[in-house]
CSV table of C-alpha atoms in Angstrom, one decimal:
chain,number,residue,atom,x,y,z
A,7,MET,CA,66.2,170.7,-101.6
A,8,ARG,CA,62.5,171.4,-101.7
A,9,GLY,CA,61.7,167.7,-101.9
A,10,TRP,CA,64.1,166.7,-98.9
A,11,VAL,CA,62.3,169.5,-96.9
A,12,LEU,CA,58.8,168.2,-97.7
A,13,ALA,CA,60.1,164.7,-96.9
A,14,GLY,CA,61.3,165.8,-93.5
A,15,LEU,CA,58.1,167.7,-92.7
A,16,ALA,CA,56.0,164.3,-93.8
A,17,ALA,CA,58.3,162.3,-91.6
A,18,ALA,CA,57.9,164.6,-88.6
A,19,PHE,CA,54.2,164.7,-89.0
A,20,ALA,CA,54.0,161.1,-89.2
A,21,GLY,CA,56.0,160.8,-86.2
A,22,LEU,CA,53.8,163.1,-84.2
A,23,LEU,CA,50.6,161.3,-85.4
A,24,ALA,CA,52.2,157.9,-84.3
A,25,GLY,CA,53.4,159.3,-80.8
A,26,CYS,CA,49.7,160.6,-80.1
A,27,ALA,CA,48.1,157.4,-80.9
A,28,THR,CA,50.1,154.5,-79.6
A,29,VAL,CA,48.1,151.2,-80.2
A,30,TYR,CA,49.0,147.8,-79.0
A,31,ASN,CA,47.6,144.4,-77.4
A,32,LEU,CA,48.3,142.9,-74.2
A,33,PRO,CA,49.7,139.3,-74.0
A,34,GLY,CA,46.5,137.0,-73.6
A,35,ASN,CA,48.6,133.8,-72.8
A,36,ALA,CA,49.3,132.3,-69.4
A,37,PRO,CA,52.4,130.7,-68.2
A,38,LEU,CA,52.4,126.8,-68.2
A,39,GLY,CA,53.9,126.4,-64.7
A,40,GLU,CA,56.9,124.6,-63.4
A,41,ALA,CA,54.6,121.6,-62.1
A,42,LEU,CA,53.6,120.8,-65.8
A,43,ALA,CA,56.0,119.2,-68.1
A,44,ASP,CA,54.1,120.1,-71.2
A,45,ASN,CA,50.9,121.0,-73.0
A,46,ASP,CA,49.6,117.5,-72.7
A,47,PHE,CA,46.4,118.0,-74.5
A,48,GLY,CA,46.9,116.1,-77.7
A,49,ARG,CA,49.2,115.2,-80.5
A,50,GLU,CA,50.1,117.7,-83.2
A,51,VAL,CA,48.6,115.3,-85.9
A,52,GLN,CA,46.1,112.8,-84.5
A,53,THR,CA,45.5,109.2,-85.8
A,54,TYR,CA,42.3,107.5,-86.7
A,55,ALA,CA,41.3,103.9,-87.4
A,56,ASP,CA,40.1,104.3,-91.2
A,57,ASP,CA,41.9,104.1,-94.3
A,58,LEU,CA,41.6,107.7,-95.3
A,59,LEU,CA,43.6,110.8,-94.7
A,60,LEU,CA,41.6,113.9,-95.7
A,61,GLY,CA,42.9,117.5,-95.1
A,62,LEU,CA,41.5,120.9,-95.9
A,63,SER,CA,43.3,124.1,-96.2
A,64,PHE,CA,41.3,127.4,-96.6
A,65,SER,CA,43.0,130.6,-98.1
A,66,GLY,CA,42.5,133.7,-96.2
A,67,GLY,CA,40.5,136.8,-97.5
A,68,GLY,CA,37.6,137.9,-95.2
A,69,MET,CA,33.9,137.0,-95.7
A,70,ARG,CA,34.7,136.2,-99.3
A,71,ALA,CA,37.0,133.2,-98.5
A,72,ALA,CA,35.0,132.1,-95.4
A,73,ALA,CA,31.8,131.9,-97.5
A,74,PHE,CA,33.6,130.0,-100.6
A,75,SER,CA,35.3,127.4,-97.9
A,76,PHE,CA,31.9,127.0,-96.2
A,77,GLY,CA,30.5,125.8,-99.6
A,78,VAL,CA,33.1,123.1,-99.7
A,79,LEU,CA,32.4,121.9,-96.4
A,80,THR,CA,28.6,121.5,-97.1
A,81,GLU,CA,29.4,119.7,-100.4
A,82,LEU,CA,31.5,117.4,-98.3
A,83,ASP,CA,28.6,116.8,-96.1
A,84,ARG,CA,26.6,115.6,-99.0
A,85,SER,CA,29.2,112.8,-99.9
A,86,ARG,CA,28.4,109.7,-97.9
A,87,VAL,CA,30.9,106.7,-97.9
A,88,GLY,CA,31.2,103.4,-96.4
A,89,SER,CA,28.5,101.3,-94.8
A,90,ASP,CA,27.5,103.9,-92.3
A,91,ARG,CA,25.0,106.0,-94.3
A,92,ALA,CA,24.9,108.3,-91.4
A,93,LYS,CA,28.6,109.6,-91.9
A,94,THR,CA,29.7,111.8,-94.7
A,95,LEU,CA,33.2,112.9,-95.7
A,96,LEU,CA,32.9,115.8,-93.6
A,97,ASP,CA,32.9,113.6,-90.6
A,98,ARG,CA,36.2,112.0,-91.9
A,99,VAL,CA,38.2,115.2,-92.3
A,100,ASP,CA,41.4,114.7,-90.5
A,101,PHE,CA,42.7,118.2,-90.3
A,102,VAL,CA,41.7,121.7,-91.2
A,103,SER,CA,43.8,124.8,-91.6
A,104,GLY,CA,44.1,128.1,-93.1
A,105,GLY,CA,41.3,130.7,-93.2
A,106,SER,CA,41.0,130.6,-89.5
A,107,VAL,CA,37.3,131.7,-88.8
A,108,THR,CA,35.9,128.9,-90.9
A,109,ALA,CA,38.7,126.3,-90.0
A,110,ALA,CA,38.4,126.9,-86.1
A,111,TYR,CA,34.4,127.1,-86.0
A,112,PHE,CA,34.2,123.8,-87.9
A,113,GLY,CA,36.9,122.2,-85.7
A,114,LEU,CA,34.8,123.4,-82.7
A,115,LYS,CA,31.3,122.5,-83.7
A,116,GLN,CA,32.2,119.8,-86.1
A,117,ARG,CA,29.2,118.9,-88.3
A,118,ALA,CA,26.9,121.1,-86.2
A,119,ALA,CA,28.8,124.1,-87.9
A,120,ILE,CA,26.9,123.3,-91.1
A,121,ALA,CA,23.7,124.3,-89.3
A,122,ASP,CA,24.5,127.8,-88.0
A,123,PHE,CA,27.8,129.2,-89.6
A,124,ARG,CA,26.0,131.1,-92.2
A,125,GLU,CA,23.7,132.9,-89.7
A,126,ARG,CA,26.2,133.4,-86.7
A,127,PHE,CA,29.1,134.7,-89.0
A,128,LEU,CA,28.6,134.9,-92.7
A,129,LEU,CA,25.5,137.1,-92.6
A,130,ARG,CA,26.7,139.3,-89.8
A,131,ASN,CA,28.6,142.5,-89.8
A,132,ALA,CA,31.9,141.4,-88.2
A,133,GLU,CA,33.2,145.1,-88.9
A,134,GLU,CA,30.8,146.5,-86.4
A,135,GLY,CA,32.9,148.2,-83.6
A,136,LEU,CA,35.9,148.3,-85.8
A,137,ASN,CA,37.7,151.5,-87.0
A,138,THR,CA,37.3,151.4,-90.7
A,139,ARG,CA,37.1,155.0,-92.0
A,140,VAL,CA,40.0,156.7,-93.6
A,141,SER,CA,40.6,159.7,-91.3
A,142,LEU,CA,43.5,161.7,-89.7
A,143,GLY,CA,42.8,160.0,-86.4
A,144,ASN,CA,42.8,156.4,-88.0
A,145,ILE,CA,46.1,157.2,-89.9
A,146,GLY,CA,47.5,158.2,-86.5
A,147,ARG,CA,46.6,154.8,-85.1
A,148,ALA,CA,47.8,153.0,-88.0
A,149,LEU,CA,51.3,154.6,-87.7
A,150,GLY,CA,51.1,154.1,-83.9
A,151,GLY,CA,50.7,150.4,-84.4
A,152,GLY,CA,47.5,149.6,-85.8
A,153,VAL,CA,43.9,151.1,-86.3
A,154,ASN,CA,42.3,148.3,-84.1
A,155,ASP,CA,43.4,146.6,-81.2
A,156,SER,CA,41.1,143.9,-79.3
A,157,GLN,CA,37.9,144.8,-80.9
A,158,PHE,CA,37.9,141.8,-83.4
A,159,THR,CA,39.2,139.4,-80.8
A,160,ASP,CA,36.2,140.4,-78.4
A,161,TRP,CA,33.6,140.4,-81.1
A,162,LEU,CA,34.6,136.8,-82.2
A,163,ASP,CA,34.7,135.6,-78.7
A,164,ARG,CA,31.1,137.0,-78.1
A,165,ASN,CA,29.5,136.3,-81.3
A,166,LEU,CA,31.0,133.1,-82.5
A,167,PHE,CA,33.2,131.0,-80.3
A,168,ASP,CA,31.4,131.6,-77.0
A,169,GLY,CA,34.7,131.8,-74.9
A,170,ALA,CA,36.0,128.4,-76.2
A,171,ARG,CA,39.6,127.7,-75.2
A,172,PHE,CA,42.2,125.4,-76.9
A,173,ASP,CA,41.6,122.6,-74.3
A,174,ILE,CA,38.5,121.6,-76.4
A,175,PHE,CA,40.7,120.4,-79.1
A,176,ARG,CA,41.4,117.0,-77.4
A,177,GLU,CA,43.6,114.1,-79.0
A,178,ASP,CA,40.4,112.1,-79.6
A,179,ARG,CA,38.5,114.9,-81.4
A,180,ARG,CA,38.4,115.1,-85.2
A,181,PRO,CA,39.4,117.2,-87.2
A,182,ARG,CA,42.8,118.5,-85.9
A,183,VAL,CA,42.7,122.4,-86.2
A,184,TRP,CA,45.6,124.2,-87.4
A,185,ILE,CA,45.5,128.0,-86.7
A,186,ASN,CA,48.6,129.9,-88.1
A,187,ALA,CA,49.6,133.5,-88.0
A,188,SER,CA,53.0,135.4,-89.0
A,189,ASP,CA,55.7,135.9,-86.4
A,190,ILE,CA,56.9,139.2,-87.8
A,191,TYR,CA,60.1,139.4,-86.0
A,192,ASN,CA,61.3,136.0,-87.1
A,193,ARG,CA,59.6,136.2,-90.3
A,194,THR,CA,58.2,132.9,-90.1
A,195,PRO,CA,54.8,130.9,-89.5
A,196,PHE,CA,53.6,130.7,-86.1
A,197,VAL,CA,51.4,127.6,-85.7
A,198,PHE,CA,49.0,127.5,-82.6
A,199,GLY,CA,49.9,124.0,-81.2
A,200,LYS,CA,51.9,122.1,-78.7
A,201,THR,CA,55.3,122.8,-80.1
A,202,THR,CA,55.3,126.4,-80.2
A,203,PHE,CA,53.3,126.9,-76.8
A,204,ASP,CA,55.8,124.4,-75.1
A,205,ALA,CA,58.7,126.5,-76.4
A,206,LEU,CA,57.0,129.6,-74.9
A,207,CYS,CA,56.6,127.8,-71.5
A,208,SER,CA,53.0,128.8,-72.0
A,209,ASP,CA,49.6,126.9,-71.4
A,210,ILE,CA,47.8,126.6,-74.8
A,211,ARG,CA,44.9,125.0,-73.2
A,212,SER,CA,43.7,128.2,-71.4
A,213,TYR,CA,44.2,130.3,-74.6
A,214,ARG,CA,41.1,131.7,-76.2
A,215,ILE,CA,40.6,130.4,-79.7
A,216,ALA,CA,39.1,133.8,-80.7
A,217,GLU,CA,42.6,135.4,-80.0
A,218,ALA,CA,44.4,132.9,-82.3
A,219,VAL,CA,41.8,133.5,-85.0
A,220,ALA,CA,42.3,137.2,-84.5
A,221,ALA,CA,46.0,136.8,-84.9
A,222,SER,CA,45.5,134.9,-88.3
A,223,ALA,CA,43.4,137.5,-89.7
A,224,ALA,CA,45.3,140.6,-88.3
A,225,VAL,CA,45.9,142.7,-91.6
A,226,PRO,CA,49.0,145.1,-91.1
A,227,LEU,CA,48.2,148.7,-90.1
A,228,ALA,CA,44.4,147.8,-89.8
A,229,PHE,CA,45.2,145.7,-86.8
A,230,ALA,CA,47.7,146.0,-84.1
A,231,PRO,CA,49.7,142.7,-83.6
A,232,ILE,CA,48.5,140.1,-81.3
A,233,VAL,CA,50.9,139.6,-78.6
A,234,LEU,CA,52.3,136.6,-76.8
A,235,GLU,CA,54.6,136.5,-73.6
A,236,THR,CA,57.5,134.1,-73.2
A,237,TYR,CA,58.3,132.5,-70.1
A,238,PRO,CA,61.7,131.0,-70.3
A,239,GLY,CA,62.7,128.8,-67.6
A,240,GLY,CA,59.1,128.7,-66.1
A,241,CYS,CA,58.4,125.2,-67.0
A,242,ALA,CA,60.1,121.8,-67.4
A,243,THR,CA,59.5,121.6,-71.3
A,244,GLN,CA,62.5,120.7,-73.6
A,245,LEU,CA,62.6,121.5,-77.3
A,246,PRO,CA,62.0,118.6,-79.5
A,247,ASP,CA,65.3,116.9,-80.9
A,248,TRP,CA,64.4,117.7,-84.4
A,249,ILE,CA,64.4,121.6,-83.6
A,250,GLU,CA,68.2,121.3,-82.6
A,251,ARG,CA,69.0,119.1,-85.6
A,252,ALA,CA,67.5,121.6,-87.8
A,253,ARG,CA,69.2,124.4,-86.3
A,254,ARG,CA,72.7,122.5,-86.8
A,255,ASP,CA,72.0,121.5,-90.3
A,256,PRO,CA,73.1,124.0,-92.9
A,257,ASN,CA,71.2,122.1,-95.6
A,258,ALA,CA,67.9,122.0,-93.7
A,259,GLN,CA,64.8,123.2,-95.5
A,260,PRO,CA,64.4,127.0,-94.9
A,261,LEU,CA,60.9,126.7,-93.6
A,262,LEU,CA,62.0,124.0,-91.1
A,263,ARG,CA,65.2,126.0,-90.0
A,264,SER,CA,63.5,129.2,-89.6
A,265,PHE,CA,60.6,127.8,-87.5
A,266,ALA,CA,63.2,125.8,-85.3
A,267,GLU,CA,65.3,129.1,-84.7
A,268,ALA,CA,62.1,131.0,-83.7
A,269,ASN,CA,61.0,128.2,-81.3
A,270,ALA,CA,64.5,128.4,-79.9
A,271,ARG,CA,64.3,131.9,-79.3
A,272,TYR,CA,60.8,131.6,-77.7
A,273,HIS,CA,62.6,129.3,-75.3
A,274,ASP,CA,65.7,130.7,-74.4
A,275,GLY,CA,64.8,134.0,-73.3
A,276,SER,CA,66.0,136.0,-76.2
A,277,MET,CA,62.6,137.3,-77.0
A,278,ARG,CA,60.1,138.6,-74.3
A,279,TYR,CA,57.2,139.0,-76.5
A,280,VAL,CA,56.0,137.5,-80.0
A,281,LYS,CA,54.0,139.8,-82.3
A,282,LEU,CA,51.6,137.9,-84.6
A,283,LEU,CA,50.0,139.3,-87.8
A,284,ASP,CA,48.0,137.9,-90.7
A,285,GLY,CA,48.9,134.3,-91.5
A,286,GLY,CA,48.6,135.1,-95.1
A,287,LEU,CA,51.9,137.1,-95.0
A,288,VAL,CA,53.9,134.0,-94.8
A,289,ASP,CA,51.4,131.1,-95.5
A,290,ASN,CA,47.9,131.9,-96.9
A,291,TYR,CA,46.9,128.3,-97.2
A,292,GLY,CA,48.0,127.4,-93.5
A,293,LEU,CA,50.0,124.6,-94.8
A,294,SER,CA,52.9,125.2,-92.3
A,295,GLY,CA,51.7,122.7,-89.7
A,296,PHE,CA,51.7,119.6,-91.9
A,297,SER,CA,54.7,120.8,-94.0
A,298,ILE,CA,56.9,121.2,-90.7
A,299,GLY,CA,55.5,117.7,-89.5
A,300,MET,CA,56.9,116.2,-93.0
A,301,LEU,CA,60.2,118.0,-92.9
A,302,ALA,CA,60.9,117.2,-89.3
A,303,ALA,CA,60.2,113.4,-89.7
A,304,GLN,CA,62.6,111.0,-88.6
A,305,ARG,CA,60.9,108.0,-90.1
A,306,PRO,CA,59.2,107.7,-93.6
A,307,PHE,CA,55.6,107.7,-92.4
A,308,GLU,CA,55.7,110.6,-89.9
A,309,PRO,CA,53.8,112.6,-89.0
A,310,MET,CA,51.5,109.6,-89.1
A,311,ASN,CA,52.2,106.6,-86.9
A,312,GLU,CA,53.1,103.1,-88.0
A,313,ARG,CA,49.4,101.7,-87.8
A,314,GLN,CA,47.9,104.6,-89.5
A,315,ALA,CA,50.6,104.4,-92.4
A,316,VAL,CA,50.0,100.6,-92.9
A,317,LYS,CA,46.3,101.2,-93.0
A,318,VAL,CA,45.8,104.4,-95.1
A,319,ARG,CA,44.9,103.9,-98.8
A,320,ARG,CA,43.8,107.1,-99.9
A,321,ILE,CA,45.3,110.6,-99.0
A,322,MET,CA,43.7,113.8,-100.3
A,323,PHE,CA,44.5,117.5,-99.7
A,324,LEU,CA,42.0,120.2,-100.8
A,325,LEU,CA,43.4,123.6,-100.9
A,326,VAL,CA,40.3,126.1,-101.1
A,327,ASP,CA,41.5,129.2,-102.6
A,328,ALA,CA,39.1,132.1,-102.8
A,329,GLY,CA,41.8,134.3,-104.3
A,330,ARG,CA,42.2,138.1,-104.0
A,331,GLY,CA,40.7,140.1,-106.8
A,332,ILE,CA,42.4,142.7,-108.7
A,333,SER,CA,41.5,146.2,-107.0
A,334,GLY,CA,42.4,149.7,-107.7
A,335,ASP,CA,42.6,151.8,-111.0
A,336,PHE,CA,46.0,153.1,-110.7
A,337,ALA,CA,47.0,151.0,-113.8
A,338,GLN,CA,44.8,153.4,-115.9
A,339,ARG,CA,46.9,156.5,-114.8
A,340,VAL,CA,50.4,157.6,-114.7
A,341,GLU,CA,50.5,158.5,-111.1
A,342,GLY,CA,49.9,156.5,-108.1
A,343,PRO,CA,49.3,154.1,-106.5
A,344,SER,CA,48.4,156.2,-103.3
A,345,GLY,CA,49.8,155.4,-99.9
A,346,ILE,CA,46.7,153.5,-98.9
A,347,GLU,CA,46.6,151.7,-102.3
A,348,LEU,CA,50.2,151.0,-102.2
A,349,VAL,CA,50.1,149.2,-98.8
A,350,SER,CA,47.2,147.2,-100.0
A,351,ALA,CA,48.6,146.4,-103.4
A,352,ALA,CA,52.1,145.4,-101.9
A,353,ALA,CA,50.5,143.1,-99.3
A,354,ASP,CA,48.2,141.6,-102.0
A,355,THR,CA,51.4,141.0,-104.4
A,356,ALA,CA,53.3,139.2,-101.5
A,357,ILE,CA,50.4,136.9,-100.5
A,358,ASP,CA,49.4,136.1,-104.2
A,359,ALA,CA,53.2,135.3,-105.0
A,360,GLY,CA,53.3,133.2,-101.9
A,361,VAL,CA,50.1,131.4,-102.8
A,362,ARG,CA,51.4,130.0,-106.0
A,363,SER,CA,54.8,129.1,-104.7
A,364,SER,CA,53.4,127.6,-101.5
A,365,TYR,CA,51.1,125.3,-103.7
A,366,ALA,CA,53.7,124.0,-106.0
A,367,ALA,CA,56.2,123.5,-103.0
A,368,PHE,CA,53.5,121.7,-100.9
A,369,THR,CA,52.5,119.5,-103.8
A,370,GLY,CA,56.2,118.3,-104.3
A,371,LEU,CA,56.7,117.8,-100.6
A,372,ALA,CA,53.5,115.7,-100.3
A,373,ASN,CA,54.2,113.5,-103.4
A,374,ASP,CA,57.8,112.8,-102.1
A,375,TRP,CA,56.1,112.0,-98.7
A,376,VAL,CA,53.7,109.4,-100.2
A,377,GLY,CA,56.4,107.9,-102.1
A,378,LYS,CA,58.4,107.3,-98.9
A,379,ILE,CA,55.3,105.8,-97.4
A,380,ARG,CA,55.1,103.4,-100.1
A,381,ARG,CA,58.7,102.3,-100.0
A,382,TRP,CA,58.6,102.0,-96.3
A,383,ARG,CA,55.5,99.7,-96.6
A,384,CYS,CA,57.0,97.5,-99.1
A,385,SER,CA,60.1,97.2,-96.9
A,386,LEU,CA,58.4,95.7,-93.9
A,387,SER,CA,59.4,92.2,-93.0
A,388,ALA,CA,56.9,89.5,-92.3
A,389,ALA,CA,57.4,90.0,-88.5
A,390,ASP,CA,56.6,93.7,-88.8
A,391,ARG,CA,53.5,93.0,-91.1
A,392,ALA,CA,52.3,90.7,-88.2
A,393,ARG,CA,53.2,93.1,-85.5
A,394,LEU,CA,51.0,95.8,-87.2
A,395,GLY,CA,48.1,93.5,-88.0
A,396,VAL,CA,48.5,93.6,-91.8
A,397,GLY,CA,46.0,91.1,-93.5
A,398,ASN,CA,46.7,88.6,-96.2
A,399,ASN,CA,45.1,90.8,-98.9
A,400,TRP,CA,47.0,94.1,-98.0
A,401,ARG,CA,48.7,95.7,-100.8
A,402,CYS,CA,52.0,97.5,-99.8
A,403,ASN,CA,51.8,99.9,-102.8
A,404,ASP,CA,48.1,100.5,-102.6
A,405,VAL,CA,48.3,104.3,-101.3
A,406,SER,CA,46.8,106.7,-103.9
A,407,PHE,CA,47.5,110.4,-103.4
A,408,PHE,CA,45.2,113.3,-104.6
A,409,ILE,CA,45.6,117.1,-104.3
A,410,ASP,CA,43.7,119.9,-105.9
A,411,ARG,CA,43.3,123.7,-105.6
A,412,VAL,CA,39.5,124.4,-105.7
A,413,ASN,CA,39.1,127.9,-106.9
A,414,PHE,CA,36.8,130.5,-108.7
A,415,GLU,CA,38.2,129.2,-112.2
A,416,GLN,CA,36.8,125.9,-112.0
A,417,LEU,CA,33.4,127.7,-112.5
A,418,GLY,CA,34.1,129.2,-115.8
A,419,PRO,CA,35.2,132.5,-116.8
A,420,ALA,CA,31.7,134.2,-116.4
A,421,ARG,CA,31.0,133.1,-113.0
A,422,ALA,CA,34.6,133.5,-111.9
A,423,GLY,CA,34.4,137.1,-113.1
A,424,ILE,CA,31.3,137.8,-110.8
A,425,LEU,CA,32.8,136.3,-107.8
A,426,ASN,CA,36.2,138.1,-108.2
A,427,THR,CA,34.3,141.4,-108.0
A,428,ILE,CA,33.3,140.4,-104.3
A,429,PRO,CA,35.7,142.4,-102.1
A,430,THR,CA,37.6,140.7,-99.1
A,431,ARG,CA,35.9,142.6,-96.2
A,432,PHE,CA,34.3,141.0,-93.1
A,433,SER,CA,30.8,142.2,-94.0
A,434,LEU,CA,28.9,141.2,-97.2
A,435,PRO,CA,25.4,141.3,-98.6
A,436,ALA,CA,23.5,138.2,-98.1
A,437,ASP,CA,23.4,137.6,-102.0
A,438,GLN,CA,26.9,137.8,-102.3
A,439,VAL,CA,27.4,135.2,-99.4
A,440,ASP,CA,25.2,132.8,-101.1
A,441,LEU,CA,26.8,133.1,-104.5
A,442,LEU,CA,30.1,132.1,-102.7
A,443,ILE,CA,28.7,129.3,-100.8
A,444,GLU,CA,27.1,127.7,-104.0
A,445,GLY,CA,30.5,128.4,-105.8
A,446,GLY,CA,32.4,126.6,-103.2
A,447,ALA,CA,30.0,123.5,-103.4
A,448,ASP,CA,30.0,123.5,-107.3
A,449,ALA,CA,33.7,124.1,-107.7
A,450,LEU,CA,34.5,121.0,-105.3
A,451,ARG,CA,31.9,119.1,-107.3
A,452,GLN,CA,33.8,120.0,-110.6
A,453,SER,CA,37.4,119.2,-109.3
A,454,LYS,CA,38.6,116.2,-111.1
A,455,PRO,CA,41.1,115.0,-108.4
A,456,TYR,CA,38.2,115.1,-106.0
A,457,GLN,CA,36.0,112.9,-108.3
A,458,ALA,CA,38.9,110.5,-108.6
A,459,PHE,CA,39.3,110.3,-105.0
A,460,ARG,CA,35.4,109.5,-104.6
A,461,ARG,CA,35.7,106.8,-107.2
A,462,GLY,CA,38.5,105.2,-105.1
A,463,LEU,CA,36.2,105.1,-102.1
C-alpha cells in the first residue's frame, strides 16, 4: 500500500509541475495558397550530366557528429577527379542527409562551407541561451513539453543560417539536401521536401532552414517538439499516385506505407498539427528520403531519370557514423539507472539499434536497386539507346556500386577509444573538435570501398 501511495504522490507532483510549466512551439510554416498548384521549387532527386552518383549521410550526435562529418567533407575536397583540376569530389556530391547542421550548412554554402564551418559553428557554444541545468524548474518544463522551445532555432538562424529559407535549394543547385525529423504521432520519418509540404498544403520555399535543422536535433524532453500546421483544402495539390498505391497495398514495405499514411493524414485534415522531434528516433542516418524514393519507384531506374540512369557508372553512398559512446556508471551498481539516466539510456538504445538495422536494410535495398538498373540498361532496344544518346562504347552492365559506414573503429582501438569519450553535446573544446575533424578525414582515407571507388574514377 505504501508503494501505491508514494507512486500516487509522485504522479500528482509531476502533474503539478507540468501544469505550471507548459512549453510548446508555435507553427512556423505558411499556407501554400489556392493560387499555387504545388511547391514548384525543384525535384526531390536532382539529375546531373556526369557519370557519378555520390551520396553522404551523416549520423546525429551534437558537435561530436558534426565535427567528424566535417572531417569527411574536408577529405572529399582533397580528392580531385576528371580533367577539371579545380573540381573535387566535394563538388560532385549529389545529395547529403542525416546530421542536419552539417548537411544543411554544406547544402547552403557548398564548397564555401569548408572555409568557415569550424569557426562559425564547431568552435561556438551552441548551448548558450539553452536551459541545460538539472533543476526543479527544468524538470517541470520537461514534463510540460520540453525544457527548451525556440531558443536553438533562433540561435541557428542568427549565427549560422542567416535567415535562409528553403527557396535557396533550387533544382539546379548541387547537392540536394534532405533534412529529416521524426513525426512522433505517426511514428515515421518526416522529410522536409516537396512531397510532405504539398501534403500539408504549406509553402516550403518560405520555411526557415534553421527550423528544420532544430526539428532534426530536438532531443525529447530537452526540447519541445517543432510544430507544423496542416492546411487541408487550402491549395490545389494532389497526393502522388504512389502514396495511394502504398496505402492500398497490404504487402507494401512498412517504411513506405507508414510514410504514405502520414502524408494522407496531413492532406485530409485528420491532423491539425504535426509534432516533430529528433530525426534519430526513427532514422539517425537520414536515409529515409532516398529509401522512400527507391521504394516508391514505378520504373527500375527511379528516383533517377532515364538519361542519368544510362550515363551513371559509379554509385557511392558514404554513411558517416560518429556513434554514441557508452555513458553512465549504472552497470557497476545494483540500483539505477536514475530517471534522467533511464531516459538517456533508452533513447541511446533505440537509436543505436535503429542505426544497425537501418544500415543493413539500406545496403540490401540499394544493392537491389543497382541490380534493377543494370537489368533495365541491358534490356534497352536499339531505338531506346539511340533516343537516350548511348554511344558505341557503352556497356550496359558497367555500373559499380560502393557503400561504406565511415566510423571511429576504422582508426584503430586506441584512437577510437579516445574519440568515444567525447560527449554528444553542442559545445566542445577546440582540441576535441580538431581530433574529430582529423578522425573523419583519416577514417574516409582508410575506407576500402572509398579507395576502390576512387580507383574506378
